[in-house]
Coordinates of C-alpha atoms and ligand atoms in Angstrom, one line a residue:
X1 CA -17.0 -10.1 30.6
X2 CA -19.9 -12.6 30.9
X3 CA -23.3 -12.4 29.3
X4 CA -26.7 -13.8 30.3
X5 CA -27.0 -15.7 26.9
X6 CA -24.2 -17.0 24.8
X7 CA -23.0 -14.4 22.3
X8 CA -22.3 -15.2 18.7
X9 CA -21.1 -12.6 16.1
X10 CA -21.7 -12.4 12.4
X11 CA -20.1 -9.7 10.2
X12 CA -21.6 -9.0 6.7
X13 CA -18.7 -8.6 4.3
X14 CA -19.9 -10.2 1.0
X15 CA -21.1 -7.1 -0.9
X16 CA -19.3 -5.9 -4.0
X17 CA -18.6 -2.4 -2.9
X18 CA -19.1 -1.2 -6.4
X19 CA -18.7 2.5 -5.5
X20 CA -15.1 2.0 -4.3
X21 CA -14.1 1.4 -7.9
X22 CA -11.4 -0.9 -6.7
X23 CA -9.8 -4.2 -7.4
X24 CA -9.4 -4.7 -3.6
X25 CA -12.6 -5.9 -1.8
X26 CA -14.2 -2.9 0.1
X27 CA -13.8 -4.5 3.5
X28 CA -10.0 -5.0 2.9
X29 CA -9.3 -1.3 2.3
X30 CA -6.9 0.0 4.9
X31 CA -7.6 2.6 7.5
X32 CA -5.0 3.6 10.1
X33 CA -3.2 0.3 10.1
X34 CA -6.1 -2.1 9.9
X35 CA -8.5 -3.1 7.2
X36 CA -12.1 -2.0 7.6
X37 CA -13.0 -5.5 8.5
X38 CA -10.0 -5.7 10.9
X39 CA -11.3 -2.7 12.8
X40 CA -14.7 -4.3 13.2
X41 CA -13.1 -7.5 14.5
X42 CA -10.8 -5.5 16.8
X43 CA -13.8 -3.8 18.3
X44 CA -15.2 -7.2 19.3
X45 CA -12.3 -8.2 21.5
X46 CA -13.8 -7.2 24.9
X47 CA -17.0 -9.0 24.1
X48 CA -15.3 -12.4 23.8
X49 CA -17.9 -13.9 21.5
X50 CA -18.2 -17.7 21.3
X51 CA -17.6 -17.5 17.6
X52 CA -17.2 -14.9 14.9
X53 CA -18.7 -15.7 11.5
X54 CA -17.7 -13.5 8.6
X55 CA -20.1 -13.6 5.6
X56 CA -18.0 -13.5 2.5
X57 CA -19.0 -13.5 -1.2
X58 CA -17.5 -11.0 -3.6
X59 CA -13.7 -11.9 -3.7
X60 CA -14.3 -14.4 -0.9
X61 CA -10.8 -15.9 -1.3
X62 CA -9.1 -12.6 -0.5
X63 CA -11.4 -11.8 2.3
X64 CA -11.2 -15.2 3.8
X65 CA -7.4 -15.2 3.6
X66 CA -7.4 -11.9 5.6
X67 CA -9.4 -13.3 8.5
X68 CA -7.6 -13.7 11.8
X69 CA -7.5 -17.0 13.6
X70 CA -10.8 -17.5 15.4
X71 CA -13.0 -16.0 12.7
X72 CA -14.9 -18.4 10.3
X73 CA -15.9 -17.6 6.8
X74 CA -19.4 -18.3 5.6
X75 CA -20.1 -18.2 1.9
X76 CA -22.9 -16.1 0.4
X77 CA -23.4 -16.9 -3.3
X78 CA -24.8 -14.9 -5.0
X79 CA -25.2 -11.7 -3.0
X80 CA -28.9 -10.9 -2.9
X81 CA -28.9 -8.4 -0.1
X82 CA -28.3 -8.1 3.7
X83 CA -31.3 -10.4 4.5
X84 CA -29.9 -13.0 2.2
X85 CA -26.5 -12.6 3.8
X86 CA -28.0 -13.5 7.2
X87 CA -29.8 -16.5 5.7
X88 CA -26.4 -18.0 5.2
X89 CA -25.8 -18.1 8.9
X90 CA -28.8 -20.4 9.6
X91 CA -27.1 -23.7 8.6
X92 CA -24.1 -22.9 10.9
X93 CA -25.9 -21.4 13.9
X94 CA -28.7 -23.4 15.5
X95 CA -31.8 -21.4 16.6
X96 CA -31.1 -22.0 20.3
X97 CA -27.7 -20.3 20.1
X98 CA -28.7 -17.2 22.1
X99 CA -27.8 -13.7 21.1
X100 CA -26.4 -12.9 17.6
X101 CA -24.6 -9.6 17.3
X102 CA -24.7 -8.7 13.6
X103 CA -22.3 -6.1 12.2
X104 CA -21.4 -4.6 8.8
X105 CA -17.9 -5.0 7.6
X106 CA -18.1 -1.5 6.1
X107 CA -18.9 0.3 9.5
X108 CA -15.4 0.2 10.9
X109 CA -15.4 3.0 13.5
X110 CA -17.7 1.3 16.0
X111 CA -16.4 1.5 19.5
X112 CA -16.1 -1.6 21.8
X113 CA -18.0 0.3 24.6
X114 CA -20.9 0.9 22.2
X115 CA -21.1 -2.8 21.3
X116 CA -21.0 -3.7 25.0
X117 CA -23.8 -1.3 25.7
X118 CA -25.9 -2.6 22.8
X119 CA -25.5 -6.3 23.9
X120 CA -26.2 -5.5 27.5
X121 CA -29.3 -3.5 26.7
X122 CA -30.6 -6.2 24.4
X123 CA -30.1 -8.9 27.0
X124 CA -31.5 -6.9 29.9
X125 CA -34.6 -6.0 27.9
X126 CA -34.9 -9.6 26.6
X127 CA -35.6 -8.1 23.2
X128 CA -36.2 -10.0 20.0
X129 CA -34.1 -7.4 18.2
X130 CA -32.1 -4.3 19.2
X131 CA -31.0 -1.9 16.6
X132 CA -28.1 0.4 17.0
X133 CA -29.2 3.9 15.8
X134 CA -27.9 7.4 15.7
X135 CA -29.1 10.8 14.6
X136 CA -27.2 11.9 11.5
X137 CA -26.9 15.5 10.4
X138 CA -27.1 14.3 6.7
X139 CA -28.8 10.9 6.8
X140 CA -28.4 10.5 3.0
X141 CA -28.9 7.0 1.6
X142 CA -29.2 5.3 5.1
X143 CA -32.2 3.4 6.4
X144 CA -34.6 5.5 8.5
X145 CA -36.0 4.3 11.9
X146 CA -39.8 4.6 12.0
X147 CA -41.1 5.0 15.5
X148 CA -44.8 4.8 16.6
X149 CA -46.8 5.6 19.7
X150 CA -44.6 5.9 22.8
X151 CA -41.5 6.1 20.5
X152 CA -41.6 2.3 20.0
X153 CA -39.6 1.2 17.0
X154 CA -41.9 0.0 14.3
X155 CA -39.8 -0.5 11.2
X156 CA -36.7 0.5 9.2
X157 CA -37.3 2.0 5.8
X158 CA -34.5 2.2 3.2
X159 CA -34.0 5.6 1.8
X160 CA -34.7 4.4 -1.7
X161 CA -38.1 3.1 -0.6
X162 CA -38.9 6.0 1.8
X163 CA -41.7 8.5 1.3
X164 CA -40.5 12.1 1.3
X165 CA -41.7 12.7 4.9
X166 CA -39.8 9.6 6.0
X167 CA -36.6 11.0 4.5
X168 CA -36.9 13.9 6.9
X169 CA -36.3 11.5 9.8
X170 CA -32.7 11.9 11.0
X171 CA -32.6 8.7 13.2
X172 CA -30.8 6.1 11.1
X173 CA -30.0 2.4 11.1
X174 CA -26.3 1.9 11.9
X175 CA -26.3 -1.6 10.3
X176 CA -25.4 -3.1 13.7
X177 CA -28.0 -5.3 15.5
X178 CA -28.5 -7.8 18.3
X179 CA -30.9 -10.6 17.6
X180 CA -32.5 -13.2 19.7
X181 CA -31.6 -15.9 17.1
X182 CA -34.4 -18.2 18.1
X183 CA -36.9 -15.5 17.1
X184 CA -35.2 -14.0 14.1
X185 CA -33.8 -17.0 12.2
X186 CA -37.3 -18.5 11.4
X187 CA -38.4 -15.2 9.9
X188 CA -35.7 -15.0 7.3
X189 CA -37.4 -17.4 5.0
X190 CA -40.3 -15.0 4.8
X191 CA -38.3 -12.1 3.4
X192 CA -39.3 -10.9 -0.1
X193 CA -37.2 -8.8 -2.5
X194 CA -40.1 -6.6 -3.3
X195 CA -38.4 -3.2 -2.9
X196 CA -36.6 -0.5 -4.9
X197 CA -33.4 -2.5 -5.0
X198 CA -34.9 -5.9 -5.6
X199 CA -32.9 -7.2 -2.6
X200 CA -33.7 -9.3 0.4
X201 CA -33.5 -6.6 3.1
X202 CA -32.5 -7.7 6.5
X203 CA -34.2 -4.5 7.8
X204 CA -37.6 -5.9 6.9
X205 CA -37.2 -8.4 9.8
X206 CA -37.9 -5.5 12.2
X207 CA -41.5 -4.8 11.0
X208 CA -42.1 -8.6 11.0
X209 CA -41.1 -8.9 14.6
X210 CA -43.2 -5.9 15.6
X211 CA -46.2 -7.4 13.7
X212 CA -45.7 -10.6 15.7
X213 CA -45.8 -8.6 19.0
X214 CA -42.1 -9.2 19.7
X215 CA -40.2 -6.6 21.6
X216 CA -37.9 -4.5 19.4
X217 CA -35.6 -2.0 21.0
X218 CA -33.0 0.6 19.8
X219 CA -29.8 1.8 21.4
X220 CA -28.9 5.3 20.2
X221 CA -25.3 6.2 20.1
X222 CA -24.8 10.0 20.5
X223 CA -21.7 10.0 18.3
X224 CA -22.9 9.5 14.7
X225 CA -19.3 9.4 13.5
X226 CA -18.7 5.9 15.0
X227 CA -21.3 4.4 12.7
X228 CA -20.2 6.0 9.4
X229 CA -20.7 3.5 6.7
X230 CA -18.0 3.4 3.9
X231 CA -19.3 3.0 0.4
X232 CA -16.8 5.0 -1.6
X233 CA -13.4 6.6 -1.3
X234 CA -14.8 9.9 -0.2
X235 CA -16.4 8.2 2.8
X236 CA -13.2 6.2 3.4
X237 CA -11.2 9.4 3.7
X238 CA -13.8 11.0 5.9
X239 CA -13.7 8.0 8.2
X240 CA -9.9 8.2 8.2
X241 CA -10.0 11.7 9.4
X242 CA -12.5 10.8 12.2
X243 CA -10.4 7.8 13.3
X244 CA -7.2 9.8 13.2
X245 CA -8.7 12.5 15.4
X246 CA -9.9 9.8 17.8
X247 CA -6.5 8.1 17.9
X248 CA -4.6 11.4 18.2
X249 CA -6.9 12.7 21.0
X250 CA -6.3 9.5 22.9
X251 CA -2.6 9.8 22.8
X252 CA -2.6 13.5 23.7
X253 CA -4.7 12.7 26.7
X254 CA -2.2 10.0 27.6
X255 CA 0.7 12.5 27.6
X256 CA 2.0 12.6 24.0
X257 CA 2.5 16.0 22.6
X258 CA 1.3 16.2 19.0
X259 CA 2.5 19.6 17.7
X260 CA 0.0 19.5 14.8
X261 CA -2.5 16.6 15.2
X262 CA -4.0 17.4 11.7
X263 CA -0.8 16.3 10.0
X264 CA 0.1 13.5 12.3
X265 CA -0.9 10.0 11.2
X266 CA -0.7 7.4 13.9
X267 CA -2.1 3.9 13.2
X268 CA -4.5 2.3 15.6
X269 CA -1.9 -0.4 16.2
X270 CA 0.9 1.9 17.4
X271 CA 1.8 2.3 21.1
X272 CA 3.6 5.1 23.0
X273 CA 5.3 3.9 26.2
X274 CA 5.2 7.3 27.9
X275 CA 5.6 10.9 27.1
X276 CA 6.8 11.8 23.6
X277 CA 6.7 14.7 21.2
X278 CA 5.7 14.3 17.6
X279 CA 6.4 17.2 15.2
X280 CA 4.2 17.9 12.2
X281 CA 4.1 15.6 9.1
X282 CA 4.8 12.3 10.7
X283 CA 3.4 8.8 9.9
X284 CA 3.8 6.3 12.7
X285 CA 2.5 3.0 11.5
X286 CA 2.0 -0.7 12.0
X287 CA 3.3 -2.3 15.2
X288 CA 5.6 0.7 16.1
X289 CA 6.4 1.4 19.7
X290 CA 7.7 4.8 20.7
X291 CA 9.7 5.0 23.9
X292 CA 9.3 7.5 26.8
X293 CA 10.7 10.9 26.0
X294 CA 11.3 10.2 22.3
X295 CA 11.0 13.0 19.9
X296 CA 9.8 12.2 16.4
X297 CA 9.8 14.5 13.3
X298 CA 9.1 16.7 11.7
X299 CA 8.4 14.7 8.5
X300 CA 9.3 11.2 9.6
X301 CA 7.8 7.8 8.6
X302 CA 8.2 5.0 11.1
X303 CA 6.7 1.6 10.3
X304 CA 6.8 -1.6 12.4
X305 CA 9.7 -0.2 14.4
X306 CA 10.8 0.3 18.0
X307 CA 12.1 3.7 19.0
X308 CA 14.0 3.8 22.3
X309 CA 13.5 6.2 25.1
X310 CA 14.8 9.8 24.6
X311 CA 15.7 9.0 21.0
X312 CA 15.4 11.7 18.4
X313 CA 14.3 10.9 14.9
X314 CA 14.2 13.9 12.4
X315 CA 13.1 13.8 8.8
X316 CA 13.8 10.1 8.4
X317 CA 12.3 6.9 7.2
X318 CA 12.5 3.9 9.6
X319 CA 11.0 0.6 8.5
X320 CA 11.0 -2.7 10.4
X321 CA 13.9 -1.6 12.5
X322 CA 14.8 -1.1 16.1
X323 CA 16.6 1.9 17.8
X324 CA 17.9 2.0 21.3
X325 CA 17.7 4.8 23.9
X326 CA 19.2 8.2 23.6
X327 CA 20.2 7.8 19.9
X328 CA 19.9 10.5 17.3
X329 CA 18.7 9.7 13.8
X330 CA 18.6 12.1 10.8
X331 CA 17.9 14.4 9.3
X332 CA 17.4 12.3 6.1
X333 CA 18.3 8.8 7.3
X334 CA 16.8 5.6 6.0
X335 CA 16.8 2.5 8.3
X336 CA 15.2 -0.6 6.9
X337 CA 14.9 -4.4 7.0
X338 CA 15.9 -5.1 10.5
X339 CA 18.4 -2.3 11.1
X340 CA 19.2 -2.8 14.8
X341 CA 20.7 0.3 16.3
X342 CA 21.9 0.5 19.9
X343 CA 21.8 3.2 22.5
X344 CA 23.5 6.6 22.3
X345 CA 24.3 6.2 18.6
X346 CA 24.4 8.8 16.0
X347 CA 22.9 8.1 12.5
X348 CA 23.3 11.3 10.6
X349 CA 22.2 12.7 7.3
X350 CA 22.0 10.6 4.2
X351 CA 22.9 7.4 6.1
X352 CA 21.2 4.2 5.0
X353 CA 21.2 1.1 7.2
X354 CA 19.9 -2.2 5.9
X355 CA 20.0 -5.5 7.9
X356 CA 22.7 -3.9 10.0
X357 CA 23.5 -4.3 13.7
X358 CA 24.9 -1.0 15.0
X359 CA 26.1 -1.3 18.6
X360 CA 25.9 1.3 21.4
X361 CA 27.8 4.6 21.0
X362 CA 28.7 3.9 17.3
X363 CA 28.5 6.8 14.9
X364 CA 27.8 7.2 11.2
X365 CA 27.3 10.9 10.9
X366 CA 27.1 11.5 7.2
X367 CA 26.5 9.9 3.8
X368 CA 26.9 6.2 4.3
X369 CA 25.4 2.9 3.2
X370 CA 25.8 0.1 5.6
X371 CA 24.1 -3.1 4.4
X372 CA 24.4 -6.6 6.0
X373 CA 27.0 -5.2 8.4
X374 CA 27.8 -5.5 12.1
X375 CA 29.3 -2.4 13.7
X376 CA 30.9 -2.7 17.1
X377 CA 30.5 -0.5 20.1
X378 CA 32.0 3.0 19.8
X379 CA 33.0 2.5 16.1
X380 CA 33.2 5.6 14.0
X381 CA 32.1 5.4 10.4
X382 CA 33.5 8.3 8.4
X383 CA 31.5 10.3 5.9
X384 CA 30.9 8.5 2.6
X385 CA 31.7 5.0 3.8
X386 CA 30.0 2.3 1.7
X387 CA 29.7 -1.4 2.2
X388 CA 29.8 -3.2 -1.1
X389 CA 27.6 -6.0 0.2
X390 CA 26.3 -7.2 -3.1
X391 CA 28.4 -8.8 -5.9
X392 CA 25.5 -8.9 -8.3
X393 CA 24.5 -12.4 -7.2
X394 CA 24.8 -12.7 -3.5
X395 CA 24.8 -10.5 -0.4
X396 CA 27.9 -10.7 1.9
X397 CA 28.6 -9.5 5.4
X398 CA 30.8 -6.8 6.7
X399 CA 32.1 -7.0 10.3
X400 CA 33.4 -3.9 11.9
X401 CA 34.8 -4.4 15.4
X402 CA 34.6 -2.2 18.5
X403 CA 36.2 1.2 18.4
X404 CA 37.1 0.8 14.7
X405 CA 37.7 4.1 12.9
X406 CA 36.8 4.1 9.3
X407 CA 38.2 7.1 7.4
X408 CA 36.0 9.0 5.1
X409 CA 35.0 7.8 1.7
X410 CA 36.1 4.2 2.2
X411 CA 34.7 1.3 0.4
X412 CA 34.4 -2.0 2.3
X413 CA 34.2 -4.8 -0.1
X414 CA 32.3 -7.7 1.6
X415 CA 32.9 -10.3 2.9
X416 CA 35.4 -8.4 5.0
X417 CA 36.2 -8.0 8.7
X418 CA 37.8 -4.9 10.4
X419 CA 38.9 -6.2 13.7
X420 CA 38.5 -4.2 16.9
X421 CA 40.6 -1.1 17.3
X422 CA 41.7 -1.1 13.7
X423 CA 41.9 2.1 11.6
X424 CA 41.1 2.6 8.0
X425 CA 42.8 5.3 6.0
X426 CA 40.4 7.7 4.3
X427 CA 39.6 6.9 0.7
X428 CA 40.5 3.2 1.0
X429 CA 39.1 0.3 -0.9
X430 CA 39.3 -2.5 1.7
X431 CA 39.2 -6.0 0.2
X432 CA 41.1 -7.9 2.9
X433 CA 40.5 -8.3 6.6
X434 CA 42.3 -5.7 8.8
X435 CA 43.8 -7.1 12.1
X436 CA 43.2 -5.5 15.5
X437 CA 45.3 -2.4 16.1
X438 CA 46.4 -2.2 12.4
X439 CA 46.0 0.6 9.9
X440 CA 44.4 -0.5 6.7
X441 CA 45.3 1.6 3.7
X442 CA 43.9 0.6 0.4
X443 CA 44.5 3.4 -2.1
X444 CA 47.1 4.6 -4.6
X445 CA 49.9 6.6 -3.1
X446 CA 49.8 10.3 -4.0
X447 CA 52.4 11.7 -6.3
X448 CA 52.9 15.4 -6.9
X449 CA 54.4 16.1 -10.3
X450 CA 56.2 19.4 -10.0
X451 CA 55.5 22.0 -12.8
X452 CA 53.1 19.9 -14.6
X453 CA 50.5 22.6 -15.1
X454 CA 52.9 25.2 -16.4
X455 CA 54.3 22.7 -18.9
X456 CA 50.9 21.9 -20.1
X457 CA 50.2 25.6 -20.7
X458 CA 53.5 25.9 -22.4
X459 CA 54.7 28.4 -19.8
X460 CA 57.8 28.7 -17.7
X461 CA 57.0 28.8 -14.0
Ligands
UD1_1 C1 -27.5 -1.0 5.0 C2 -28.9 -1.0 5.7 C3 -29.3 0.4 6.0 C4 -28.3 1.0 7.0 C5 -26.9 0.9 6.4 C6 -25.8 1.3 7.4 C7 -30.1 -2.9 4.6 C8 -31.1 -3.2 3.6 N1 -29.8 -1.6 4.7 O1 -27.5 -0.3 3.8 O2 -30.6 0.4 6.6 O3 -28.6 2.3 7.2 O4 -26.5 -0.4 6.0 O5 -24.5 1.4 6.9 O6 -29.6 -3.7 5.3 N2 -23.6 -7.3 2.3 C9 -23.5 -8.7 2.2 N3 -24.3 -9.4 1.3 C10 -25.1 -8.7 0.5 C11 -25.3 -7.3 0.6 C12 -24.5 -6.7 1.5 O7 -22.7 -9.3 2.9 O8 -25.8 -9.4 -0.3 C13 -22.8 -6.6 3.3 C14 -21.9 -5.5 2.6 O9 -20.7 -6.1 2.2 C15 -21.8 -4.5 3.7 C16 -23.1 -4.6 4.5 O10 -23.6 -5.9 4.2 O11 -20.7 -4.8 4.5 C17 -24.1 -3.5 4.2 O12 -24.4 -3.6 2.8 P1 -24.6 -2.3 2.0 O13 -24.9 -2.7 0.6 O14 -23.4 -1.4 2.2 O15 -25.9 -1.7 2.6 P2 -26.3 -0.2 2.7 O16 -27.0 0.2 1.5 O17 -25.2 0.6 3.3
MG2 MG1 -23.1 0.3 3.3

């Protein structure tokens, strides 16, 4: 989309976040697959700003390292309040830069459409400043919007500085603004920290603009949940619930059945390709993509994995792996580190796959560990088959050809190859390659010692 004036973005992310009581910077706490700051940056995508500046201070190295390409860190040292944060933008953004959209890194649920509406209104009105506001049922510690005659915005008063009657105001400052940078940047030098918190309040700029006769506007978002600020872990969890409801609602409207949305955790970064059913207690995370007609759960965790169309995953953990179409997984399977399972396979209970390629129509129905292995089309891995892929120092590959039958409770000591159409006798320890069409037997021959029990008991049979 195009804008009348060039659009620049700054995100305030320098604060300490004391109330999180965390070694992790507040804006890097995760919420449904992204950091708080990551959500704010993701919401900017449709606006295509000319540049995105992120004001960093407390733990600036960690926050800077987490920035995506295209975002630029600006240091604030020390952190003397939101007004002081914005002062740091002056050296990098000339006054004639156009519109500055300023966001808070701790207000992560903001919707792209709301930002688009804010910027459009600001530019249409040719305002000096436009504040995003909402009406909050419990406005708590948030800044209140003071309006004068004709409902014109006059000032923002912080809760800690507010008179009792001002605290009754339920219209609050979301911490998201549009500024005509030419008009706002010269005022920042006049901010004074003469308030309850001894900070340079960005919000004081509003009254200064009004006093100068500059037009100040507000855009009210009807959904107060999208501007929830996160200051502690209680608010983090509350925002998580709101975001999860939003994500789940979106997928249900798109044709995904969530049997119990309240216990279904789908990251913002996950994609469903068509219809699917998700049973209760599932976590679908990261870059996972769920195919059309797939059925997930109950109680499954799928992270950074691709699940094929019509595939069924019950009570299983799937991490960084790929599963083809029409395959059945679980209950109680564990696929990890690039397990690559084909179509129409069967991965049954207590089967673990690690870095294993498992071709179409192959089966491992019960109790197996297959690590660093390649399993050919139509192979059948018997119950209890284990690849000994690790010798204590190195990992070694196991290659199992097409249509191989591995009898139950076999141990395949890698590196080893079972050629196509070979057959392994149950209970074998296989240490040598098995040629195509051969039977590999690697176990002691059974001997029955007649009468042994009776002799031990000192009895005659
Ligand atoms: C701020 C607003 C308040 C608004 C609320 C919305 C001010 C004075 N108050 O209050 O009106 O209702 O947000 O959530 O602006 N930050 C810096 N550098 C600093 C201080 C803060 O970058 O020196 C960053 C923080 O990391 C945070 C954001 O600015 O991302 C907001 O700061 P915070 O201290 O959380 O302000 P609030 O008290 O929430
Ligand atoms: Mg805050």
